[in-house]
Structure formats: structure tokens, C-alpha cells
């Protein structure tokens, strides 16, 4: 569907909470500037909310509870979806795309699991599907990955993409407090939801990792392909162990291009806590900020930093997409389509090369290191560094490994824990950012 | 000009030095992947170099010294310009655009001064003009400014956009050495050109500032609009004064939206050394890296970090643009056009609000601060902080001001220098990043 200069671009807004109300506000306040940039006025013609009577602040004639009808209305050009979740949003958007409406959405869960069918529907109708706000809020990230780096080979993406968990880990690092009390404090301050599961168990980050990996590696990756570990098991001991080694603990979404011994490529996509050196860009990203670090063959190292959530920041990303859709309608073009030509296999976590930090309380007797080192050797895991320290009747032993298959590292740790000379496994965590 | 799926996109390469040879290499090595992403093969059909006989490494049948003919050849769809400088490149590109060729260029000097006529020519022919590589090399920056933030109001852009000067200032900070010997060292290490004028005197950064300001504020800004000061006058005393105050010295390109007392908006565009707090993101960008910090009304604070120069990084940006042009040709769309609708006036430097750091050696007698403070007051400059320190027969006095018009600050410093009680003006530098 193309528009002549001057004809308004008509927007249906689905959902009008924190982000939606900011989108509506900015569309009104900046109407003139946006029209100049888009090449046509951009106007909201309908707002679907569950309970219209709960929104006295909105123009009443635009409100409806019937999203299913709004998305296929003849008067709508673009659907801006800010409801979240999978059903019934998936059906609405598919219906809208089939009816020739472009879609702008911030819905990470939907994109992570159903982008293929959404892209197919958009393609069949020749309309756009944009979703910059679905990952890292205001940070321009997906457009750079899809467009700026389209001529490069991305080899790795590592991101702090969940503000709640980064806030909690930063606070644990500052205060020395444990996970549970810090989570409670984050809830009190409004940095964690009443039900924090999606954040702290890594589901939110896993959806984002799936989206990032799909775009970076031109491969379909869904949330179920993502190895996921949250931060609930991160202890004050982990944090202090990291500090002792000049490292910080972060929950990262990691997407890597991995090549096996035969040169066959696959992708590893995972979310888990890691220790990264304090000298790494990502280590200094504190509080609720997001940051994504990208490595590409030609570009080298890049980092993108900014606010990952919040009404106005997320609205900024939504409006950027909306202007792109409008420009395409006015100019007769199309945004980027799905790029899944590489179709790389996803490597299971057990076969993914990782590095471990293992911190042990061990008996203060001769030969302990030899016993522990033998277990690593038995599993084919090469040790990069060891630190020993005496403490009264026990000693502390810290081991950092070279890269080895994750499963080998896991079984090494399991076996070490059973050694008589090992009193306690104090901290086990993967290490990133220094190979 | 639109292409059917499968028909190759034919590229004329102007210039084949460090960046051009990387572009040629990547186009060959990644031909399959690029074709999949672009929707059509992307092929070099001609390479214009000054001396074809000096390039035995290139396919001889593609080489020509006749760029003027190549850019209007019927067999060319896209011109990739990596020659640099204004003439004759400007004429070649205008001729190419008029002949219906899209242009991808890394030419900051040309874009800074002639983007208006280049955009007009592109518009008249309905073709694309992309120039991501012209600012901050590999960092995806112009696309985010032009597209991702198209729905937001950018209020400030501050960037380290020249690797040579950042390398020199970082080295001065590390070693305590002076400017001249550090520049010599940078030349020996290959971080500074034989004639470093364009870098150290800020011309390179000023071109980039003009481009950044144009895109950020939807206003035509040329290099001559940019207030420019280089780093040749930065002394070891400046660096150590900054250190004492917890600040670093950086050469920044600064683009600001400024509102006067009557609410009238203008833009300030300038390049000069500044002191910024070590806590600021930009203070930690060392060596030859680039980083650009952006503030926008809705998005808040953003930062983009990466390699600002070099063959492969710059080629990454060029190829991203080339894929965009190819996608547009295949899909029938257009990239963003010039956006100059805001047409804000450029504010003269003297009227631009800045903050100063002034470090003085003064007589160690009573009443000195009163005399100095009176001069500030006479010029309507409000003082934010003062530090005094005794040193034998002289004392050191450091003043940091609030925002005041730059001209008032300049004349304050001039008058203070003339006071009998002032032995020496040790360091004068603008302060950024903490208001």
C-alpha cells in the first residue's frame, strides 16, 4: 500500500499502558516534526484497550475494546502493538498483516517464537514488520544489526538486555547482600515486577537472545533454542569471588557463531550469569541500563548502550519504526524482510565451548591440587589459571579453565564436588570476555 | 532504477586504497552471503584509480583511470566513492547521480560541505545517497540518527570522532608528556599522518560535526558553521589539571540544541578540547577508538562505541550501505532523503552557553580570590566551584563556572590574565558532561 505525499498514515494502537500512552503523547506533541520526517501526517485512528471505561484521559471516540475488528479496519494503515504476550496478539497481527497493514511491535515473546509466520504474512501482503523496541528498549540495535551490518559477518553478540536482573546484580555487588533480600529491595523500588519470574529466571532475556541471534546469523532461532539460566542461584559468594578476580557478575544474552573441528558452523544462543573482567565494556554497565556488545569480522568490536525499558525510551524506538513505515508508504519502498538464508544449526549447550570459574573450599593438606587437577584432566578440560590460599584448617582453591565443551565442564564440577578433600564448592560460573 | 531478483547490482569503485581494497575483498569473499541478503548479486564492474599500472593485484580488465566516464557508464548501478577530498569527486558524484546511479561514500569533507546539492541530485533521479562510513567508521551511527531516532527529538550529540587526536590525548594522559613529543610518537606508530593538520587542528572532526548536526537537527550545517579548535594548544598542565579534578581531556565534536530566553531554538556545533568527568562514558574511551554519546528527549542517553577508522571497519560500513542500496533496487524502495525541515539557525560560538575551567597561579596574599571573583561577576559569569592551594610564595586557584555565553567567559579570562595578582594562567578549558 503506498501513500501520496500529504495523505495521513493512519495508526491503530493496541494497548495503551506505559509505552502506549507515551507513543500517543509524542505523536500528538511532535505531529508537525514527525509529518515532516515521515513525508505525511501520522495519526492515531483507533486505540484498542481491554477496558475503555478505565481510560478517561484518552479521546473517547478513538477507544474500542474490539482489537480484532480494529486491526482489519479499512481506515487503518499501520498497527502499533504494545499489548505483549502471545495470544490473542498473534492472531490480531496475522489478521492485520493479511489485511495489508504494516506492523510495529515491541513484543519480544511473540517475535522470539513466531517471527517466521509473521514475516511470511508481511511478505505475502508486501507490508512491513518492524520491532526495534522488542530488544534493549531505546537503544538502536536491531536496525544496525539488520541494516548497518548487513555487509559484515557478525561473530558474537553479548548483551545486558534485562534491566531488572542487572539492577539486582549491581546492587548485590555494591552492598554485598544476598539474592533474595536484593530482589525484595528491587521490588520495593519498582525495579522488579510483582511476579519477577520472567526477568530473574531469564525468560525475558532468552526471548531477546533468540531475536538477536536470528538477525545476527540469518538463521531462525526461537526461545526454545536458547539455553537459559537465571540469576536466582547467584550468591554473595559468587559476587565476592568475582571481585577477588577483578571480575563482575552479569546476566548476559550470548549469541555466538561457533565452528567445529571440521569447519562446520553452528550458533550457540544462551542466557546465563557470567563473570566478565572489570576492564570489559559490559562490566561497567550498572543499574537498569542495557548494553549490547557486538563483534563482527570487518567492523571489529562495537558497543551500544542506553535505556532498555521505560515508557518514553521504548516509545522512541516505536516511533522510529513508525516513521520508517510511513516513509516506506510514502516512498513506495519496503523495510528489510526476514533474512534466514544461512539456516545454521543451533548447537546444544553441552557441546558449546565455554570457560568455567570454579572456587572451592578444600582441605589444607598436600596433594589437593593434584587430585583436583586430575579430575579436570580426566574430562579433557585444560586449566588456564589456579589460585590457592590458606585459611585456618581449610584452603581456598580457585580454578579458571580454558574453553571446553560445557558438558565436560559440568561433569568435571560434579565429580570434583564428590572428592573427599573438597569441603564445599563455593562458586561455579562461566567466564566470558577474555578469550 | 529497480532490479528484478537475481539481476546483479553493478558497482563502480572509485579509489582502491586501504578501504577500497577491503571492500573489493569482502565483496568477493562474501559474495554468496551478500547476494542472499541483498536479494541480488553485488558485483564490481569497474575500479577507477589514478595509476592503474600501480595495481597489479587487481583484475586488470576492471581498472581504469577515467573515473569521469566510469561514473556515467550504462553498466553501472551504484558508485562507491573512496577517493576523498572535494574536487574532482564532487563533479563525478553529481554526474553519476544525474545519470541515475546511487552513491555510497565515506567522504566526510564532501558531505559536510555539499550534501545539499548531492541530495538534490539524488532526489531528482530517485536514487540513493548513503554515507555511514563518513563519520565514526564502523560504528553504526548515521543510520540510527536518521532512522531509529526519526521519531524522537535529539537534543545533544557529543562524540570522540577522530582517532588520531584521541590517541594523542590518551597518550599524554598516560605518560605526562607534552603535545609535540606525543604527536611525534603517534607519527612513528602510524597513528598520525605525515601531515597531521586535518586531524590535530580539528578539521576532520569539524566535517563530522557538521554531518552529525545536520542529521540530528534536520538542519543544513556545513563545516564553515562549526566552531573549531584543535589540540595543538593542549598542554601537559591542562591534562594534569584535569586529573586533579577527576576529569579527562578529550577533543569532542559537540552538537547541541540550544534554546534562548525567548524559547527560540538554534543549534550550536563545535569542536574543541574539553574536560569531562572520569565518570562519563566518553572519558573511558581511549586510544584510537571512537564513541558518540547521544541525548534525545524520549530515548534518554545512548552511546555508540567502536572503531572509527581502518580499512576493514570502514569497509563494513560501506558494505552495509551497499546492501541497503541493493535491497532498495530489488524491492523498489528508497533510502532516507535529506531531512532539513527544521532549518534552525546556527548559534555563533560567542553566544553559545559553555562552562569553563580556569586554573591560575596567583600571589599568595589575602584578597586574591575576591579580585578574581569580581572579574567573573563583572562579566555576569557565575562561579560553580573554587579550589585554592598554597605553594611556597604562590598559590594555585582553580575556578569552575556555571554556564555562561562563551564570549563572556573568554573576556573574563582575558581580563583575569591582566590582574597583577595573577602570575600565570595555567590552564583554560571548557567543561562538558556534568550539567
Coordinates of C-alpha atoms in Angstrom, one line a residue, chain B residues 10-385:
Chain B
X10 CA 26.8 -3.4 -10.7
X11 CA 29.3 -1.4 -8.7
X12 CA 31.8 1.1 -9.8
X13 CA 34.6 1.6 -7.2
X14 CA 36.3 4.9 -7.1
X15 CA 39.6 4.6 -5.3
X16 CA 41.2 1.4 -4.2
X17 CA 43.4 2.1 -1.2
X18 CA 43.1 0.8 2.3
X19 CA 39.3 0.9 2.4
X20 CA 38.6 0.2 -1.3
X21 CA 40.8 -3.0 -1.3
X22 CA 38.9 -4.2 1.8
X23 CA 35.6 -3.5 0.1
X24 CA 36.7 -5.4 -3.0
X25 CA 38.0 -8.3 -0.9
X26 CA 34.8 -8.6 1.2
X27 CA 32.6 -8.3 -1.9
X28 CA 34.4 -11.3 -3.4
X29 CA 34.8 -13.4 -0.2
X30 CA 31.2 -13.0 1.0
X31 CA 29.6 -12.9 -2.5
X32 CA 27.1 -15.6 -1.7
X33 CA 26.0 -14.2 1.7
X34 CA 25.8 -10.7 0.4
X35 CA 23.7 -11.8 -2.6
X36 CA 21.3 -13.6 -0.2
X37 CA 21.0 -10.5 2.0
X38 CA 20.7 -8.0 -0.8
X39 CA 18.4 -10.0 -3.0
X40 CA 20.8 -9.9 -5.9
X41 CA 24.5 -10.5 -6.6
X42 CA 26.6 -7.4 -6.0
X43 CA 29.5 -7.2 -8.5
X44 CA 32.3 -4.8 -9.1
X45 CA 32.3 -3.8 -12.8
X46 CA 34.9 -1.1 -12.7
X47 CA 37.6 0.3 -10.5
X48 CA 38.9 3.8 -11.1
X49 CA 42.4 4.5 -9.7
X50 CA 44.8 7.3 -10.6
X51 CA 47.5 4.9 -11.8
X52 CA 46.2 1.5 -13.0
X53 CA 49.7 0.3 -13.5
X54 CA 50.3 0.5 -9.8
X55 CA 47.7 -2.1 -9.0
X56 CA 48.9 -5.5 -10.3
X57 CA 46.9 -7.1 -7.5
X58 CA 43.5 -6.1 -9.1
X59 CA 41.7 -7.6 -12.0
X60 CA 43.3 -5.6 -14.9
X61 CA 40.1 -5.7 -17.0
X62 CA 38.2 -3.7 -14.3
X63 CA 40.8 -1.0 -13.9
X64 CA 40.5 2.5 -15.4
X65 CA 42.0 5.9 -14.8
X66 CA 38.9 7.5 -16.3
X67 CA 36.6 7.9 -13.3
X68 CA 34.5 10.5 -15.1
X69 CA 33.5 8.0 -17.8
X70 CA 33.0 5.2 -15.3
X71 CA 30.5 7.0 -13.2
X72 CA 28.1 7.6 -16.1
X73 CA 28.6 4.2 -17.7
X74 CA 25.5 2.3 -18.7
X75 CA 26.8 -0.7 -17.0
X76 CA 27.0 0.8 -13.5
X77 CA 24.2 0.9 -10.9
X78 CA 26.0 2.1 -7.9
X79 CA 29.1 4.3 -7.3
X80 CA 31.2 3.5 -4.2
X81 CA 33.4 6.6 -3.7
X82 CA 36.5 6.1 -1.5
X83 CA 38.8 8.7 -3.1
X84 CA 38.2 11.6 -0.6
X85 CA 38.5 15.3 -1.0
X86 CA 36.2 17.6 -2.7
X87 CA 37.2 18.1 -6.4
X88 CA 37.0 16.3 -8.7
X89 CA 35.0 13.8 -6.6
X90 CA 32.1 16.2 -6.3
X91 CA 31.7 16.5 -10.0
X92 CA 32.0 12.8 -10.5
X93 CA 29.3 12.1 -8.0
X94 CA 26.9 14.8 -9.3
X95 CA 27.4 13.4 -12.8
X96 CA 26.7 9.9 -11.5
X97 CA 23.7 10.8 -9.5
X98 CA 22.3 12.7 -12.5
X99 CA 22.9 9.6 -14.6
X100 CA 20.7 7.7 -12.2
X101 CA 23.4 5.9 -10.2
X102 CA 23.1 5.6 -6.4
X103 CA 26.1 6.7 -4.4
X104 CA 27.7 5.2 -1.3
X105 CA 30.6 7.3 0.0
X106 CA 32.9 7.7 3.0
X107 CA 33.7 11.3 2.1
X108 CA 33.2 13.4 5.1
X109 CA 34.7 16.6 3.7
X110 CA 32.4 16.4 0.7
X111 CA 29.3 15.6 2.7
X112 CA 30.0 18.3 5.2
X113 CA 30.1 21.0 2.5
X114 CA 28.0 19.7 -0.4
X115 CA 25.3 17.4 1.0
X116 CA 22.5 19.7 -0.1
X117 CA 23.4 19.6 -3.8
X118 CA 24.2 15.9 -3.7
X119 CA 20.8 15.1 -2.0
X120 CA 19.1 17.3 -4.6
X121 CA 20.7 15.4 -7.5
X122 CA 19.8 12.1 -5.8
X123 CA 16.3 13.2 -5.4
X124 CA 15.9 14.4 -8.9
X125 CA 17.0 11.0 -10.2
X126 CA 15.1 9.0 -7.5
X127 CA 18.3 7.3 -6.4
X128 CA 20.0 6.7 -3.0
X129 CA 22.8 8.6 -1.2
X130 CA 24.3 6.8 1.7
X131 CA 27.4 7.8 3.8
X132 CA 27.6 5.8 7.0
X133 CA 31.3 5.4 6.7
X134 CA 31.9 9.2 6.7
X135 CA 31.5 9.5 10.4
X136 CA 32.9 7.1 13.1
X137 CA 34.0 4.4 10.7
X138 CA 32.5 1.1 11.5
X139 CA 30.1 2.4 14.2
X140 CA 26.5 2.2 13.0
X141 CA 25.7 5.9 13.8
X142 CA 24.2 7.8 10.9
X143 CA 21.5 5.1 10.3
X144 CA 20.4 5.2 13.9
X145 CA 20.3 9.0 13.9
X146 CA 18.5 9.2 10.5
X147 CA 16.1 6.3 11.1
X148 CA 16.0 4.8 14.5
X149 CA 15.7 8.2 16.2
X150 CA 13.5 9.7 13.5
X151 CA 10.6 9.7 15.9
X152 CA 12.5 11.4 18.7
X153 CA 14.0 14.8 19.4
X154 CA 17.7 14.7 19.6
X155 CA 19.0 17.4 22.0
X156 CA 22.7 16.7 22.1
X157 CA 25.4 14.7 20.3
X158 CA 28.9 14.6 21.8
X159 CA 31.5 12.4 20.1
X160 CA 35.1 11.3 20.0
X161 CA 35.2 11.1 16.2
X162 CA 38.9 11.5 15.5
X163 CA 41.1 8.6 16.4
X164 CA 44.4 10.4 16.0
X165 CA 43.7 13.1 18.5
X166 CA 42.2 10.7 20.9
X167 CA 45.3 8.5 20.7
X168 CA 47.5 11.6 21.4
X169 CA 45.4 12.9 24.3
X170 CA 45.2 9.4 25.8
X171 CA 49.0 9.0 25.5
X172 CA 49.6 12.4 27.0
X173 CA 47.4 11.4 29.9
X174 CA 49.3 8.1 30.4
X175 CA 52.8 9.4 30.0
X176 CA 52.6 13.0 31.2
X177 CA 54.4 14.0 28.1
X178 CA 53.7 17.2 26.1
X179 CA 51.8 17.6 22.9
X180 CA 54.7 17.8 20.4
X181 CA 56.6 14.8 21.6
X182 CA 53.4 12.8 21.8
X183 CA 52.5 13.8 18.2
X184 CA 55.9 12.6 17.1
X185 CA 55.4 9.3 18.8
X186 CA 52.0 9.0 17.2
X187 CA 53.5 9.6 13.8
X188 CA 56.2 6.9 14.4
X189 CA 53.5 4.4 15.4
X190 CA 51.4 5.2 12.4
X191 CA 48.5 6.8 14.3
X192 CA 49.2 10.2 12.8
X193 CA 49.6 11.2 9.2
X194 CA 52.8 12.7 7.8
X195 CA 50.8 16.0 7.6
X196 CA 48.6 15.7 10.7
X197 CA 46.9 19.1 10.3
X198 CA 43.4 17.8 9.3
X199 CA 43.3 15.7 12.5
X200 CA 45.1 17.8 15.1
X201 CA 43.6 21.1 14.1
X202 CA 40.1 19.6 14.2
X203 CA 39.2 19.9 10.5
X204 CA 38.4 16.2 10.3
X205 CA 36.2 16.4 13.4
X206 CA 34.5 19.6 12.2
X207 CA 33.4 17.9 9.0
X208 CA 31.9 15.1 11.0
X209 CA 30.3 17.5 13.4
X210 CA 28.6 19.2 10.5
X211 CA 27.2 15.9 9.2
X212 CA 26.1 14.9 12.7
X213 CA 24.4 18.2 13.4
X214 CA 22.6 18.2 10.0
X215 CA 21.1 14.7 10.6
X216 CA 20.4 15.2 14.3
X217 CA 18.7 18.6 14.0
X218 CA 17.1 18.3 10.5
X219 CA 19.0 21.4 9.5
X220 CA 21.7 22.2 6.9
X221 CA 25.0 22.7 8.7
X222 CA 28.3 22.9 6.8
X223 CA 31.9 22.7 8.1
X224 CA 32.2 26.5 8.0
X225 CA 29.3 26.7 10.6
X226 CA 31.4 24.7 13.0
X227 CA 33.5 26.5 15.6
X228 CA 36.8 24.6 15.5
X229 CA 39.7 24.4 17.9
X230 CA 42.3 21.6 17.7
X231 CA 44.5 20.0 20.3
X232 CA 47.8 21.8 19.5
X233 CA 47.4 24.1 22.5
X234 CA 46.6 21.3 25.0
X235 CA 49.5 21.2 27.5
X236 CA 50.7 18.7 30.0
X237 CA 49.4 21.3 32.6
X238 CA 45.9 21.0 31.1
X239 CA 46.0 17.3 31.4
X240 CA 47.3 17.3 35.0
X241 CA 44.8 20.0 36.0
X242 CA 42.1 17.8 34.6
X243 CA 43.4 14.8 36.5
X244 CA 43.4 16.7 39.8
X245 CA 39.7 17.5 39.3
X246 CA 38.8 13.9 38.3
X247 CA 38.4 14.8 34.7
X248 CA 39.9 13.7 31.4
X249 CA 40.7 15.9 28.4
X250 CA 39.1 14.9 25.1
X251 CA 38.6 16.5 21.7
X252 CA 34.9 16.4 21.2
X253 CA 32.6 17.2 18.4
X254 CA 29.6 18.7 20.1
X255 CA 26.2 19.4 18.5
X256 CA 23.6 20.9 20.8
X257 CA 20.0 22.2 20.5
X258 CA 20.1 25.5 22.4
X259 CA 17.0 27.5 23.4
X260 CA 17.3 31.1 24.2
X261 CA 15.4 33.1 26.9
X262 CA 12.5 33.6 24.4
X263 CA 12.3 29.9 23.6
X264 CA 13.8 30.4 20.2
X265 CA 15.8 27.3 19.2
X266 CA 19.1 27.2 17.5
X267 CA 22.0 24.8 17.2
X268 CA 25.5 25.0 18.5
X269 CA 28.1 23.0 16.5
X270 CA 31.6 23.0 17.7
X271 CA 34.9 21.0 18.0
X272 CA 37.2 21.8 20.9
X273 CA 39.1 20.1 23.7
X274 CA 37.0 19.7 26.9
X275 CA 37.4 18.4 30.3
X276 CA 34.8 15.7 31.1
X277 CA 34.4 13.8 34.4
X278 CA 36.0 10.4 34.5
X279 CA 32.6 9.0 35.4
X280 CA 31.3 10.0 31.9
X281 CA 31.1 7.2 29.3
X282 CA 33.3 9.2 26.9
X283 CA 36.1 9.7 29.4
X284 CA 36.9 6.0 29.3
X285 CA 37.3 5.8 25.5
X286 CA 41.0 5.6 25.0
X287 CA 43.4 5.1 22.1
X288 CA 42.2 5.2 18.6
X289 CA 38.6 4.2 19.4
X290 CA 35.6 6.4 18.6
X291 CA 32.5 6.8 20.6
X292 CA 29.4 9.0 20.2
X293 CA 27.1 9.9 23.0
X294 CA 23.5 11.0 22.1
X295 CA 20.8 12.5 24.2
X296 CA 17.2 12.5 23.0
X297 CA 14.0 13.6 24.7
X298 CA 12.3 10.2 24.7
X299 CA 15.3 7.8 24.3
X300 CA 17.4 9.5 27.0
X301 CA 21.1 8.7 27.0
X302 CA 22.6 6.5 24.3
X303 CA 26.2 5.6 23.4
X304 CA 27.7 4.1 20.3
X305 CA 31.3 2.7 20.5
X306 CA 33.7 1.1 18.1
X307 CA 36.5 1.5 15.6
X308 CA 36.4 4.9 13.8
X309 CA 38.9 4.2 11.1
X310 CA 40.9 1.5 9.3
X311 CA 40.3 -0.5 6.2
X312 CA 38.1 -3.3 7.3
X313 CA 36.0 -1.4 9.8
X314 CA 35.3 1.4 7.3
X315 CA 34.6 -1.3 4.6
X316 CA 32.0 -2.8 6.9
X317 CA 30.0 0.5 6.9
X318 CA 30.4 0.9 3.2
X319 CA 29.1 -2.7 2.6
X320 CA 26.1 -2.1 4.9
X321 CA 25.2 0.9 2.8
X322 CA 25.8 -1.1 -0.4
X323 CA 23.4 -3.8 0.7
X324 CA 20.8 -1.2 1.6
X325 CA 21.1 0.3 -1.9
X326 CA 20.9 -3.2 -3.5
X327 CA 17.8 -4.0 -1.3
X328 CA 16.2 -0.8 -2.4
X329 CA 16.9 -1.6 -6.1
X330 CA 15.5 -5.1 -5.7
X331 CA 12.5 -4.0 -3.6
X332 CA 11.8 -0.8 -5.4
X333 CA 12.2 1.5 -2.4
X334 CA 14.4 4.4 -1.5
X335 CA 16.7 5.2 1.4
X336 CA 16.0 8.3 3.6
X337 CA 16.3 11.6 1.8
X338 CA 17.7 14.9 3.1
X339 CA 15.8 16.0 6.2
X340 CA 16.3 19.7 6.6
X341 CA 12.8 20.8 7.5
X342 CA 13.7 22.3 10.9
X343 CA 16.2 24.8 9.3
X344 CA 17.4 26.0 12.7
X345 CA 19.8 28.9 12.8
X346 CA 23.4 28.1 13.9
X347 CA 24.3 30.0 17.0
X348 CA 27.7 31.8 17.0
X349 CA 30.2 30.4 19.4
X350 CA 30.3 33.6 21.4
X351 CA 26.6 33.3 22.2
X352 CA 26.8 29.6 23.0
X353 CA 26.5 28.7 26.7
X354 CA 29.5 26.8 27.9
X355 CA 31.3 26.2 31.2
X356 CA 35.0 27.0 31.8
X357 CA 37.7 25.6 34.0
X358 CA 40.3 28.2 34.8
X359 CA 43.5 27.3 36.7
X360 CA 45.7 30.1 37.8
X361 CA 49.0 30.6 39.6
X362 CA 48.3 33.6 41.9
X363 CA 50.1 35.7 44.5
X364 CA 49.8 34.1 48.0
X365 CA 48.2 37.1 49.6
X366 CA 44.8 37.9 51.1
X367 CA 42.1 39.2 48.7
X368 CA 43.2 37.4 45.5
X369 CA 40.0 35.4 45.3
X370 CA 37.9 38.5 45.9
X371 CA 39.7 40.3 43.0
X372 CA 39.3 37.3 40.6
X373 CA 35.7 36.7 41.6
X374 CA 35.0 40.3 40.9
X375 CA 36.1 39.9 37.3
X376 CA 33.8 37.0 36.9
X377 CA 31.0 38.9 38.4
X378 CA 31.7 42.0 36.2
X379 CA 31.1 39.7 33.1
X380 CA 28.0 38.2 34.5
X381 CA 29.7 34.8 34.9
X382 CA 28.5 32.7 37.9
X383 CA 31.1 30.6 39.7
X384 CA 30.2 27.0 40.4
X385 CA 33.3 25.9 42.4

